[in-house]
mmCIF file with all atom_site columns, C-alpha atoms in Angstrom:
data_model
loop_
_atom_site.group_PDB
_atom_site.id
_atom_site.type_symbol
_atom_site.label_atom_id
_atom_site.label_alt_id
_atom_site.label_comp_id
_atom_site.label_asym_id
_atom_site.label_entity_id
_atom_site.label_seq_id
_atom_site.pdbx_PDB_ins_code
_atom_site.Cartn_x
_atom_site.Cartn_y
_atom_site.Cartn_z
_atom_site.occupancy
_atom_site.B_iso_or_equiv
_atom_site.pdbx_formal_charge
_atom_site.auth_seq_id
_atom_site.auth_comp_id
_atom_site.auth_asym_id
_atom_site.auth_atom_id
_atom_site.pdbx_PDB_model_num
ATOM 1   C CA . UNK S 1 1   ? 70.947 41.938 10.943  1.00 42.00 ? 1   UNK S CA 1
ATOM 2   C CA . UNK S 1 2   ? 68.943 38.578 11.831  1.00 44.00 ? 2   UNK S CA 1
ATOM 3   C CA . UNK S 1 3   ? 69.506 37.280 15.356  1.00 50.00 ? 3   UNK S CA 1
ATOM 4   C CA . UNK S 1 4   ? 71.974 34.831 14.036  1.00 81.00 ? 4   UNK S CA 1
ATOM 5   C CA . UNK S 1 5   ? 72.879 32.424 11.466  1.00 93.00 ? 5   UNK S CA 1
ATOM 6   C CA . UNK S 1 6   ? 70.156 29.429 11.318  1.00 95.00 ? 6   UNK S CA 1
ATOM 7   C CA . UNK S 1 7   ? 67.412 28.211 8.915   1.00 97.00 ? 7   UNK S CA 1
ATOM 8   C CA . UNK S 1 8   ? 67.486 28.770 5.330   1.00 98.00 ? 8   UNK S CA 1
ATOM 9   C CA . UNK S 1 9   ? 71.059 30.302 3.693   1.00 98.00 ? 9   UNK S CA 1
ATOM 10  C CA . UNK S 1 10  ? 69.749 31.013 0.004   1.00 98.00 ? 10  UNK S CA 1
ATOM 11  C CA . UNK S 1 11  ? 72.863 31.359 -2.437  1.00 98.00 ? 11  UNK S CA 1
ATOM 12  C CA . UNK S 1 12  ? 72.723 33.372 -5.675  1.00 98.00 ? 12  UNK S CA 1
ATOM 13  C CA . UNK S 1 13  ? 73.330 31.852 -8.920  1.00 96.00 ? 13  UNK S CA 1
ATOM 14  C CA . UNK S 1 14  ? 74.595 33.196 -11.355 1.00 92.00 ? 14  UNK S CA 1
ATOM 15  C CA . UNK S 1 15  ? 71.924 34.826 -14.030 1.00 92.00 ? 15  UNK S CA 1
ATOM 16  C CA . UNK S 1 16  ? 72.799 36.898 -16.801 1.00 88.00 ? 16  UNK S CA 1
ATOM 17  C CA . UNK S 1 17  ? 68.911 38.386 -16.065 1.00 93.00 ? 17  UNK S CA 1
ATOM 18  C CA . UNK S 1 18  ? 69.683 40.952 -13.260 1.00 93.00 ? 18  UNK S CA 1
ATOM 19  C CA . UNK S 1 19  ? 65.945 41.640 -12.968 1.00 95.00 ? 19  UNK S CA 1
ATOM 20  C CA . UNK S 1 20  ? 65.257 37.916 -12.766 1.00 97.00 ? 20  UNK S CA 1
ATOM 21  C CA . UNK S 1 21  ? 67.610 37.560 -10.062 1.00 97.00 ? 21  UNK S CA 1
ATOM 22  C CA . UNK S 1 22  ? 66.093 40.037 -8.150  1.00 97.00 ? 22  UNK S CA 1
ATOM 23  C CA . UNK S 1 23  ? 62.702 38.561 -8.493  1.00 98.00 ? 23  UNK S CA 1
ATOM 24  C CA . UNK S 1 24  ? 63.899 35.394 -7.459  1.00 98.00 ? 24  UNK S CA 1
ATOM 25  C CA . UNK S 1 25  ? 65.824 36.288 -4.369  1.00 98.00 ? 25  UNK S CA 1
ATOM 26  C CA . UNK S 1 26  ? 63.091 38.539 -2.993  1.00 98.00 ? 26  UNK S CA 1
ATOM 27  C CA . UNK S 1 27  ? 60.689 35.272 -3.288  1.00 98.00 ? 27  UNK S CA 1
ATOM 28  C CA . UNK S 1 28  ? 63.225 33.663 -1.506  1.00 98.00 ? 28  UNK S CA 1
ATOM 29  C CA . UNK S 1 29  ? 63.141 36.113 1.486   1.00 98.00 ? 29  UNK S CA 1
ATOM 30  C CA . UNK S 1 30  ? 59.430 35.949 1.241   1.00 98.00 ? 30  UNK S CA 1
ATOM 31  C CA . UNK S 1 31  ? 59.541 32.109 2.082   1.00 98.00 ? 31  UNK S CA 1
ATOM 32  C CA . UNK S 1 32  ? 61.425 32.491 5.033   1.00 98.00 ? 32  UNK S CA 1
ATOM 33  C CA . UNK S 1 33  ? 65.570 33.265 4.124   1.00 98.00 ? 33  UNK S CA 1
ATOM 34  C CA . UNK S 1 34  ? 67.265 34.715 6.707   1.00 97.00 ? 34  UNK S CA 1
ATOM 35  C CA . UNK S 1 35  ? 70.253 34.767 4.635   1.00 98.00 ? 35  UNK S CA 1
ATOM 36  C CA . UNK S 1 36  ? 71.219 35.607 0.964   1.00 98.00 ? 36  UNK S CA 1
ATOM 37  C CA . UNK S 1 37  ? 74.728 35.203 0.199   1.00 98.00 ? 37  UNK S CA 1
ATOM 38  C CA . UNK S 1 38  ? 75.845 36.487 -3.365  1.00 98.00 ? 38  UNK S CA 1
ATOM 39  C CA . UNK S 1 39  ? 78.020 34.799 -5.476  1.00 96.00 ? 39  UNK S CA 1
ATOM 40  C CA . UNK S 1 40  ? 79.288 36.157 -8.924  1.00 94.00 ? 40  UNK S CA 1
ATOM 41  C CA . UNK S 1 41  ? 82.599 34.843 -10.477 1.00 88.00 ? 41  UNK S CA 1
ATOM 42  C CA . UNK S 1 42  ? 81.398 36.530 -14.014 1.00 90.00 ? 42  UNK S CA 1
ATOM 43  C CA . UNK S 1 43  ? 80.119 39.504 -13.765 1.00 90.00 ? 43  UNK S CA 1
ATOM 44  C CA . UNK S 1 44  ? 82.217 42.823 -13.997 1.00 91.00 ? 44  UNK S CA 1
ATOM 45  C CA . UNK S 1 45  ? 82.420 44.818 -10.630 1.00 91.00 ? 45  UNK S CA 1
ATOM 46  C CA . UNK S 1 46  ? 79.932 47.852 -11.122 1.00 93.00 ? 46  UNK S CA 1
ATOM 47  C CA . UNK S 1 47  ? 77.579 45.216 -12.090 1.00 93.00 ? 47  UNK S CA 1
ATOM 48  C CA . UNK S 1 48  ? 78.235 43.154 -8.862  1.00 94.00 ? 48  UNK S CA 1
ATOM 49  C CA . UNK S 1 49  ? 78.064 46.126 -6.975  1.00 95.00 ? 49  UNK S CA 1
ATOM 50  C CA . UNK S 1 50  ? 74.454 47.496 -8.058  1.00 95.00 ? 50  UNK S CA 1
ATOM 51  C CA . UNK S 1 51  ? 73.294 43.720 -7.879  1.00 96.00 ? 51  UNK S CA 1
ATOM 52  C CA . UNK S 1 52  ? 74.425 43.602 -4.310  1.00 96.00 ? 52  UNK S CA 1
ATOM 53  C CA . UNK S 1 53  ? 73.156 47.299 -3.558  1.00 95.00 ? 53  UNK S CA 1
ATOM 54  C CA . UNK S 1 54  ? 70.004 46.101 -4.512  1.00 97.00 ? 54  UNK S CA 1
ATOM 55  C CA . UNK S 1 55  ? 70.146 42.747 -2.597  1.00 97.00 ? 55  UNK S CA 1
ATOM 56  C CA . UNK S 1 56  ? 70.140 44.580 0.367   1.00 96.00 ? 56  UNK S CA 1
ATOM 57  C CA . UNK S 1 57  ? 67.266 46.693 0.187   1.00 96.00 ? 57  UNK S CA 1
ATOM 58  C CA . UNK S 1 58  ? 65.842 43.547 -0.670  1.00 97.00 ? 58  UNK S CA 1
ATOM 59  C CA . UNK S 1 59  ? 66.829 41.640 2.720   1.00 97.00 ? 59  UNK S CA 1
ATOM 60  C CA . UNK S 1 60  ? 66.678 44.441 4.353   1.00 96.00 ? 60  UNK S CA 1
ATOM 61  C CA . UNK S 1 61  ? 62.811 44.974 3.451   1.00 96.00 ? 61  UNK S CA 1
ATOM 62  C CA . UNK S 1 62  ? 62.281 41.349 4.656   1.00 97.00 ? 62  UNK S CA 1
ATOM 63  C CA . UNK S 1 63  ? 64.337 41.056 7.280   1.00 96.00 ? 63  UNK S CA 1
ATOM 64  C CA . UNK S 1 64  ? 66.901 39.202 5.994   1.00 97.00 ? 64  UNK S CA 1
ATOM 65  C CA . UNK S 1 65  ? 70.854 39.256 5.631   1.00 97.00 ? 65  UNK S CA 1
ATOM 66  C CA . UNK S 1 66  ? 73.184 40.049 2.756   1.00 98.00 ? 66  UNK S CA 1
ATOM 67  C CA . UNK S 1 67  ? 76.545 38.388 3.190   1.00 98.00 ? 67  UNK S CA 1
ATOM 68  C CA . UNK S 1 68  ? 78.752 38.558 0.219   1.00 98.00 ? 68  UNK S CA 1
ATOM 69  C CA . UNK S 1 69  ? 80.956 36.227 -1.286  1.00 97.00 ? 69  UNK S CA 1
ATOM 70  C CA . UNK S 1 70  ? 84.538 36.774 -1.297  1.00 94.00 ? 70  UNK S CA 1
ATOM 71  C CA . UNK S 1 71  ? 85.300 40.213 -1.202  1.00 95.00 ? 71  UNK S CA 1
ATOM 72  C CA . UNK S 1 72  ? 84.949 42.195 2.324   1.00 97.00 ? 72  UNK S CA 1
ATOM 73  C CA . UNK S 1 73  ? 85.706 45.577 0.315   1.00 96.00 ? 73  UNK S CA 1
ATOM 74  C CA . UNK S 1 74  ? 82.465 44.629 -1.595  1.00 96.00 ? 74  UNK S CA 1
ATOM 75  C CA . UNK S 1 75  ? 80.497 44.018 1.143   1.00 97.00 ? 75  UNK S CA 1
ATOM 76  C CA . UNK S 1 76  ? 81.303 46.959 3.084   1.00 97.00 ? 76  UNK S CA 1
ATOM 77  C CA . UNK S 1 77  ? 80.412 49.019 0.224   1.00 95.00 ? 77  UNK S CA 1
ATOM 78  C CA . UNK S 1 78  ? 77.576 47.983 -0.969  1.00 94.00 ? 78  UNK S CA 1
ATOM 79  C CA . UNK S 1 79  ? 76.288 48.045 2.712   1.00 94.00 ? 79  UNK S CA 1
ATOM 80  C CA . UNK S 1 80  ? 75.791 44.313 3.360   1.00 96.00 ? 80  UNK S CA 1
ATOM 81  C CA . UNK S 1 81  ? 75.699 42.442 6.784   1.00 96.00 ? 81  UNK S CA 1
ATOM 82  C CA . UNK S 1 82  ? 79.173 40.289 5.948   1.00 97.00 ? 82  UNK S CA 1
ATOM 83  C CA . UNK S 1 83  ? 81.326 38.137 4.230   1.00 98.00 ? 83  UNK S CA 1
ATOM 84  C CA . UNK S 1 84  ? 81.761 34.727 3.467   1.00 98.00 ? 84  UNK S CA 1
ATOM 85  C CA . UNK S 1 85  ? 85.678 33.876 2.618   1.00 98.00 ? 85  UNK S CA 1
ATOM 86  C CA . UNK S 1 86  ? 86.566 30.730 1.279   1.00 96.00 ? 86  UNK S CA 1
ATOM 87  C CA . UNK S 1 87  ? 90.604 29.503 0.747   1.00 94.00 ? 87  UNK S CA 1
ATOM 88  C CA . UNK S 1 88  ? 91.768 31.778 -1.560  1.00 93.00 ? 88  UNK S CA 1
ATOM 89  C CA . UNK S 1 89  ? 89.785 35.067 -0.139  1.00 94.00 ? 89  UNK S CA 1
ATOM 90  C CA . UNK S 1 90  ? 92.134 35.940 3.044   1.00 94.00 ? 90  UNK S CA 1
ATOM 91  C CA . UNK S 1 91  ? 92.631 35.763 6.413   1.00 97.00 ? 91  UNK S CA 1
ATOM 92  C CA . UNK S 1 92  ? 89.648 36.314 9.137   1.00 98.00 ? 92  UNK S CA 1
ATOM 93  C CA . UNK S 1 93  ? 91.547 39.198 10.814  1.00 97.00 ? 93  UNK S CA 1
ATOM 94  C CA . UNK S 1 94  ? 91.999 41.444 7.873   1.00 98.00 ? 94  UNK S CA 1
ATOM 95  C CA . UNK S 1 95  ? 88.598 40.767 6.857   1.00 98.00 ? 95  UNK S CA 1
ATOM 96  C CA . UNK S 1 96  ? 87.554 42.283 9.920   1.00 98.00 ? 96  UNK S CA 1
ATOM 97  C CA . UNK S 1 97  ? 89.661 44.903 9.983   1.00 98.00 ? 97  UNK S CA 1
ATOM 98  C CA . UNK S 1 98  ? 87.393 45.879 6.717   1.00 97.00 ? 98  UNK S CA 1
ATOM 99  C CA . UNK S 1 99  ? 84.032 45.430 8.066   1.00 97.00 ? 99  UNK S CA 1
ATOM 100 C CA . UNK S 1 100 ? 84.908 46.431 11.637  1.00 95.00 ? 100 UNK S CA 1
ATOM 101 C CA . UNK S 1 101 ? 82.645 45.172 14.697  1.00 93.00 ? 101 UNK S CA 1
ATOM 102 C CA . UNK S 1 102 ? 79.028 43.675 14.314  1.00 92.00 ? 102 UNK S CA 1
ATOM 103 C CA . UNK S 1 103 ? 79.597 42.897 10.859  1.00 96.00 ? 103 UNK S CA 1
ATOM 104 C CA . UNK S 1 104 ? 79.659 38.548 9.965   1.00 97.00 ? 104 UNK S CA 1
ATOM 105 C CA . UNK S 1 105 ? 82.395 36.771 8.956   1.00 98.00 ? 105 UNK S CA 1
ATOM 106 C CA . UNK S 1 106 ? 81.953 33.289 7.449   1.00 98.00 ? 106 UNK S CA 1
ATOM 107 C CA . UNK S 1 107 ? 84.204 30.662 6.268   1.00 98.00 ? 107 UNK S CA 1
ATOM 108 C CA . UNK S 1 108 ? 84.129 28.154 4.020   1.00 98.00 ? 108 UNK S CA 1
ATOM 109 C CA . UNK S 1 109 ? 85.651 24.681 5.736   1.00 97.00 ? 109 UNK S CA 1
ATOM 110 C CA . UNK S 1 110 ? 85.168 22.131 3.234   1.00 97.00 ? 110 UNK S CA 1
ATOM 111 C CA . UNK S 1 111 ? 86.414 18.649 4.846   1.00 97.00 ? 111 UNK S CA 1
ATOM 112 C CA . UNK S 1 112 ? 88.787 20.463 7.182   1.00 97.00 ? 112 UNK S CA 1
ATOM 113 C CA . UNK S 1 113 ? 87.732 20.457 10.728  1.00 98.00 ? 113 UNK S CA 1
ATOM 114 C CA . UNK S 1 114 ? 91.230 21.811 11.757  1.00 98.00 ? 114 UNK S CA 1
ATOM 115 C CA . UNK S 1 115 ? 90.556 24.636 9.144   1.00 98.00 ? 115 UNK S CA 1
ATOM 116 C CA . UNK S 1 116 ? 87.081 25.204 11.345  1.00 98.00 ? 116 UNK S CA 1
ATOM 117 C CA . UNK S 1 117 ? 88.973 25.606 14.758  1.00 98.00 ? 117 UNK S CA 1
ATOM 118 C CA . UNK S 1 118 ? 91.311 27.853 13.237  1.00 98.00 ? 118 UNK S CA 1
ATOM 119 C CA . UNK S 1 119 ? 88.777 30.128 12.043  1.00 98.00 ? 119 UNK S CA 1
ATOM 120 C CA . UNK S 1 120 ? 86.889 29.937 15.674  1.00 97.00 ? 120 UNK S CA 1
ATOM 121 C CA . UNK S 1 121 ? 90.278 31.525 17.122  1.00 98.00 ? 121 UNK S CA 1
ATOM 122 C CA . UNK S 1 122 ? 90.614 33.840 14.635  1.00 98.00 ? 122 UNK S CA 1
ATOM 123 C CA . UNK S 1 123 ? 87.486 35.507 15.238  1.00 97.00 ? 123 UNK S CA 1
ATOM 124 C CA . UNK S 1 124 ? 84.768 33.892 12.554  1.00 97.00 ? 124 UNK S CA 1
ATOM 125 C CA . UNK S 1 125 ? 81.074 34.135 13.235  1.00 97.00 ? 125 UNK S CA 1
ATOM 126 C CA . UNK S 1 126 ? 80.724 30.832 11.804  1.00 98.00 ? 126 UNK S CA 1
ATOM 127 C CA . UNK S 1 127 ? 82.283 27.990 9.315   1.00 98.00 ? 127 UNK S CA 1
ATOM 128 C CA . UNK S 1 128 ? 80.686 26.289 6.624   1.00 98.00 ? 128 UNK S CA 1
ATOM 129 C CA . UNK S 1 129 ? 81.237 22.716 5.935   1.00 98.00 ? 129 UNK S CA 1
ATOM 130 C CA . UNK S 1 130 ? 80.776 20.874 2.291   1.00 95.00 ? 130 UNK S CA 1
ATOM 131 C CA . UNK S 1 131 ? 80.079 19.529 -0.359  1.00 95.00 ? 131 UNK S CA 1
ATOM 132 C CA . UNK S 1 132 ? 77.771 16.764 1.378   1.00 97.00 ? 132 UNK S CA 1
ATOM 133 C CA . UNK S 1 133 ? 76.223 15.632 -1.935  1.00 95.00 ? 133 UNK S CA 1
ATOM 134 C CA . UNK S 1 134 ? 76.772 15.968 -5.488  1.00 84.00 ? 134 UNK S CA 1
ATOM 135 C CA . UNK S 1 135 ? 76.653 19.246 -6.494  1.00 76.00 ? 135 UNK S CA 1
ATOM 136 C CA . UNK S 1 136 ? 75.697 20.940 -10.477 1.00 75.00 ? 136 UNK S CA 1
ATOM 137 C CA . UNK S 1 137 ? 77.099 24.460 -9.252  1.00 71.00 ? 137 UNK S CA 1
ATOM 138 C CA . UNK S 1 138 ? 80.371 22.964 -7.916  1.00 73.00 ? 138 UNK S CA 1
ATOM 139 C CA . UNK S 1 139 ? 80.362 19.419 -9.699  1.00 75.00 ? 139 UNK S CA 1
ATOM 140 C CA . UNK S 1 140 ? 84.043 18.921 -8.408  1.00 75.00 ? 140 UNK S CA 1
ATOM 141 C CA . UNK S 1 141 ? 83.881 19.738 -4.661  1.00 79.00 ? 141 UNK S CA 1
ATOM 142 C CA . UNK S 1 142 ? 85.337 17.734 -1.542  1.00 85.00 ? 142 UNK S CA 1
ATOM 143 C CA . UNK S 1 143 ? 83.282 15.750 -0.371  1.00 93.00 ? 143 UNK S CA 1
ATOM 144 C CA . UNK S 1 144 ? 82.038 15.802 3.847   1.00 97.00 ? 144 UNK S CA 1
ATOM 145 C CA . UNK S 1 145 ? 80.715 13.291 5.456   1.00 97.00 ? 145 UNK S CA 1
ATOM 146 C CA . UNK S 1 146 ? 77.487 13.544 7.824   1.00 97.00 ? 146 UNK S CA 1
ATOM 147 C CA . UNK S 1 147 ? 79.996 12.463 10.598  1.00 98.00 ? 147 UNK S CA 1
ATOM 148 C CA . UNK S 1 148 ? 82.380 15.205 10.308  1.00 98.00 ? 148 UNK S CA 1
ATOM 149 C CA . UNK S 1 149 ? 79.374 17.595 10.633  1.00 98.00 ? 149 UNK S CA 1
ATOM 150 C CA . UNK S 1 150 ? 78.630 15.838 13.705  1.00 98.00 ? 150 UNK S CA 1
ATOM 151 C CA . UNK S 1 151 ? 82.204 15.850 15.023  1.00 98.00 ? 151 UNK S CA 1
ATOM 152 C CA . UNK S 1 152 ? 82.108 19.649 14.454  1.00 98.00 ? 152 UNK S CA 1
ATOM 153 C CA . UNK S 1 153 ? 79.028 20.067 16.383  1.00 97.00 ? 153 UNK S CA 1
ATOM 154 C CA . UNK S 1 154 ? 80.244 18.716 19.643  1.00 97.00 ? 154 UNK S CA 1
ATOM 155 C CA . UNK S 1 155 ? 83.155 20.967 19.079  1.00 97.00 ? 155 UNK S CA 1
ATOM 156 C CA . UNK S 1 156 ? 82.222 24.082 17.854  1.00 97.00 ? 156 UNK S CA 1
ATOM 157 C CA . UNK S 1 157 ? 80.416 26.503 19.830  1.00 95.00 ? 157 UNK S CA 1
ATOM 158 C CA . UNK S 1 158 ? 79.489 29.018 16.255  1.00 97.00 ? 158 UNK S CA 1
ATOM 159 C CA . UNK S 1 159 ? 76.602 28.410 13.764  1.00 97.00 ? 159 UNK S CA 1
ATOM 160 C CA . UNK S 1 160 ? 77.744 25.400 11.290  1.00 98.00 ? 160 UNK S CA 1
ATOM 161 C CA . UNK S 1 161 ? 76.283 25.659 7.984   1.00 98.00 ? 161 UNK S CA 1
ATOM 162 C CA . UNK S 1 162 ? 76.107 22.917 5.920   1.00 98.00 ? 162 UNK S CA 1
ATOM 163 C CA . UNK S 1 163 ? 76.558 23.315 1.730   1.00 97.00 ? 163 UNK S CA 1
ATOM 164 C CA . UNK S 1 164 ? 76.669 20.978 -1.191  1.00 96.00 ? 164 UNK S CA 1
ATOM 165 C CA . UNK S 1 165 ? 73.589 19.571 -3.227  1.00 95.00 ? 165 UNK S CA 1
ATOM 166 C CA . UNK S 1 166 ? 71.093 19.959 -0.649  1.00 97.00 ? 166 UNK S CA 1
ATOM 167 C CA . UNK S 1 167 ? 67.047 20.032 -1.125  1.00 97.00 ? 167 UNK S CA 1
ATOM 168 C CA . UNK S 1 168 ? 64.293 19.590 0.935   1.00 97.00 ? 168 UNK S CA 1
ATOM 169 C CA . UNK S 1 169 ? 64.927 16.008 0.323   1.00 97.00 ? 169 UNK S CA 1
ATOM 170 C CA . UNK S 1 170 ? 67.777 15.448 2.077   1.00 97.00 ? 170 UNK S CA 1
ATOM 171 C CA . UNK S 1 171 ? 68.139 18.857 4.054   1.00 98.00 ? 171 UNK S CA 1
ATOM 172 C CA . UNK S 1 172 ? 66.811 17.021 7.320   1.00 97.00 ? 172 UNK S CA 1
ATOM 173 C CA . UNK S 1 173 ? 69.611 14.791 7.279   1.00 97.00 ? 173 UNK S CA 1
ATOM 174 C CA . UNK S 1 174 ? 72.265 17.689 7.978   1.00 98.00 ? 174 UNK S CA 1
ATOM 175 C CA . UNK S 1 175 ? 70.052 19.529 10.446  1.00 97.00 ? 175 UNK S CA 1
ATOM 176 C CA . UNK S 1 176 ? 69.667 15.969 12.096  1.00 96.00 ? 176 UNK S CA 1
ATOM 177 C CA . UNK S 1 177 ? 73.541 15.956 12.255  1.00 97.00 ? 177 UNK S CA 1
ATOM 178 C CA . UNK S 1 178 ? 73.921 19.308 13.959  1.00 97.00 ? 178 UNK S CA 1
ATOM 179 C CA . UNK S 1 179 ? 73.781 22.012 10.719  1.00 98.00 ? 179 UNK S CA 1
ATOM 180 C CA . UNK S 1 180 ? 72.373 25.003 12.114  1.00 98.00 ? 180 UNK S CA 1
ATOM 181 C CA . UNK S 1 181 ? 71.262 26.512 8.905   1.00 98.00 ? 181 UNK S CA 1
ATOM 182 C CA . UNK S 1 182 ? 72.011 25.020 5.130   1.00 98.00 ? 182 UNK S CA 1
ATOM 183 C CA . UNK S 1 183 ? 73.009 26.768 2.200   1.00 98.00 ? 183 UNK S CA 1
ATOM 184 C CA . UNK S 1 184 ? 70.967 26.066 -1.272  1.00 98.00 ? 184 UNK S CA 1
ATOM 185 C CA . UNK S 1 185 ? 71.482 27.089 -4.708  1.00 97.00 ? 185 UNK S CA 1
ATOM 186 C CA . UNK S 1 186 ? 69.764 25.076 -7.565  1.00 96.00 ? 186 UNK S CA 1
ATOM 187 C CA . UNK S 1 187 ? 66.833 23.325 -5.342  1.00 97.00 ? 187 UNK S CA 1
ATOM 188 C CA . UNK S 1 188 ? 65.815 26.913 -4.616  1.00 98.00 ? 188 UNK S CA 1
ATOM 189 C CA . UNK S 1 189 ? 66.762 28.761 -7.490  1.00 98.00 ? 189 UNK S CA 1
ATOM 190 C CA . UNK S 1 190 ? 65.414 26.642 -10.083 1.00 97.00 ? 190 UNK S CA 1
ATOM 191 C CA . UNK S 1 191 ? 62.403 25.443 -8.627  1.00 98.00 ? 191 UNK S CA 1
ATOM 192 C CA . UNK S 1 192 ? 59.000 26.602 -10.527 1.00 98.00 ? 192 UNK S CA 1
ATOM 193 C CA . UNK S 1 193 ? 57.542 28.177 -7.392  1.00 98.00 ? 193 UNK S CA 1
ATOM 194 C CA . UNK S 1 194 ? 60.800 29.992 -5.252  1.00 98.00 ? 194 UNK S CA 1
ATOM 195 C CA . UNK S 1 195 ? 58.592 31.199 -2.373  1.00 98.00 ? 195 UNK S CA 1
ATOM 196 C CA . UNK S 1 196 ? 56.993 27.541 -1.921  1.00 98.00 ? 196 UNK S CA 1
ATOM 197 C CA . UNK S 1 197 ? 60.316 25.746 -1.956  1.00 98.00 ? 197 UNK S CA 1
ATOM 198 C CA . UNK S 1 198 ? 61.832 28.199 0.547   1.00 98.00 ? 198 UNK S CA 1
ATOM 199 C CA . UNK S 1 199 ? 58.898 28.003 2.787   1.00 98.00 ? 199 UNK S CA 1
ATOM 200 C CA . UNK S 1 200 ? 59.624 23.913 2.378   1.00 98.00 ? 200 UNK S CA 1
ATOM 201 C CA . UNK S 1 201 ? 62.933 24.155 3.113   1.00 98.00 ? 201 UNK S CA 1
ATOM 202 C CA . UNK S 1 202 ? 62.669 26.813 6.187   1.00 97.00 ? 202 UNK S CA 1
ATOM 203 C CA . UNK S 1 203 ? 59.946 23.999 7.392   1.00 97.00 ? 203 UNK S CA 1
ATOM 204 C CA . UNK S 1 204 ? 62.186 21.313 7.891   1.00 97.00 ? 204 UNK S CA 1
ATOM 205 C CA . UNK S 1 205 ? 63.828 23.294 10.833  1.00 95.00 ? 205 UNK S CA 1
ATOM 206 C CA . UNK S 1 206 ? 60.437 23.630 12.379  1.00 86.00 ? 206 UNK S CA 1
ATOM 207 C CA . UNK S 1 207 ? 59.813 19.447 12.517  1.00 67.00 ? 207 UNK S CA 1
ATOM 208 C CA . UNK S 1 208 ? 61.278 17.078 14.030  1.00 51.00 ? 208 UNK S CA 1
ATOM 209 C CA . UNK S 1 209 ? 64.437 16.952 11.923  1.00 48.00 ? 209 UNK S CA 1
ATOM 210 C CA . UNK S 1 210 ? 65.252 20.235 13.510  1.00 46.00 ? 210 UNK S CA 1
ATOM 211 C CA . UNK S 1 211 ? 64.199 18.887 17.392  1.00 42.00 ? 211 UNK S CA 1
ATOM 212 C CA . UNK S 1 212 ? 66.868 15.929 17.049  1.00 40.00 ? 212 UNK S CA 1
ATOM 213 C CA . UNK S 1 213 ? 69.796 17.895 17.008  1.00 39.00 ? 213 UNK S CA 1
#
């Protein structure tokens, strides 16, 4: 498992090309992910479950994390490092009754800061707050506001990662704000080069964006 959660959060999409999945997450890992979350609403569950077996070896090889989305069963079984539950996906405490000790446990915030504190005292590793700008994988999102993130900062002690249309364009603003690591679909996924935008992104921590929080 990586030290904690910070830097680059790379987050599947969802490719009907298993192979070119692969490809494209283990480029991601070579620019610098620490963290591959996998999200599938589609596919069947074998097929999630040999992606996600694979993922692994994958992060695992580069020193990386697998956290899966939604389903702590999956995650234990396929061997990855935790689970990220949004509203619908249950509570914290059976979630680690699943995955037992050491594993993560992430949750999915939105707007909510209340929703944030309640998952610090029911054990989370750390919350996730978005959408913070328009977003083609979740077009219909809440919306957060770079002061929220900021509120949440001064009051939460666990990682904050920050979701929700972000590129290397506009990734500085959140880290600015207090986001200790943010999550990226599209910018990464469907960039020509994978490796060079992750490397991009991953840099931004590294400047002074990063050194103002």
């Amino acid at each position: 498992m990586a030290a904690k959660v910070n830097g680059l959060y790379a987050v599947t999409p969802e490719l009907a090309d298993a192979e070119l999945l692969l490809r494209k997450v283990e480029a991601a890992v070579r620019g610098g992910a620490s963290i591959v979350q996998y999200r599938n609403k589609t596919a069947s569950q074998p097929l999630r479950l040999w992606h996600m077996e694979r993922l692994a070896s994958i992060c695992r090889r580069g020193g990386a994390s697998l956290i899966v989305n939604d389903s702590a069963d999956m995650a234990r079984e396929a061997g990855a490092e935790g689970v990220h539950l949004g509203r619908d996906d249950g509570p914290v405490c059976v979630a680690r009754q699943i995955l037992g000790p050491g594993k993560w446990i992430g949750v999915s915030c939105y707007n909510d800061l209340q929703r944030a504190r309640d998952a610090v005292e029911a054990g989370a590793d750390y919350v996730a707050f978005g959408s913070f700008f328009a977003s083609s994988t979740k077009p219909g999102a809440v919306q957060a506001t770079l002061d929220l993130l900021r509120q949440a900062r001064k009051e939460i002690a666990l990682p904050i990662v920050a979701i929700g249309g972000i590129n290397a364009g506009n990734a500085g603003l959140l880290i600015q704000a207090g986001a200790d690591a943010v999550a990226v679909v599209s910018a990464l996924f469907d960039a020509a080069d994978v490796e060079g935008e992750a490397r991009r992104l991953c840099g931004l921590f590294a400047t002074d964006h990063g050194m103002q929080k």
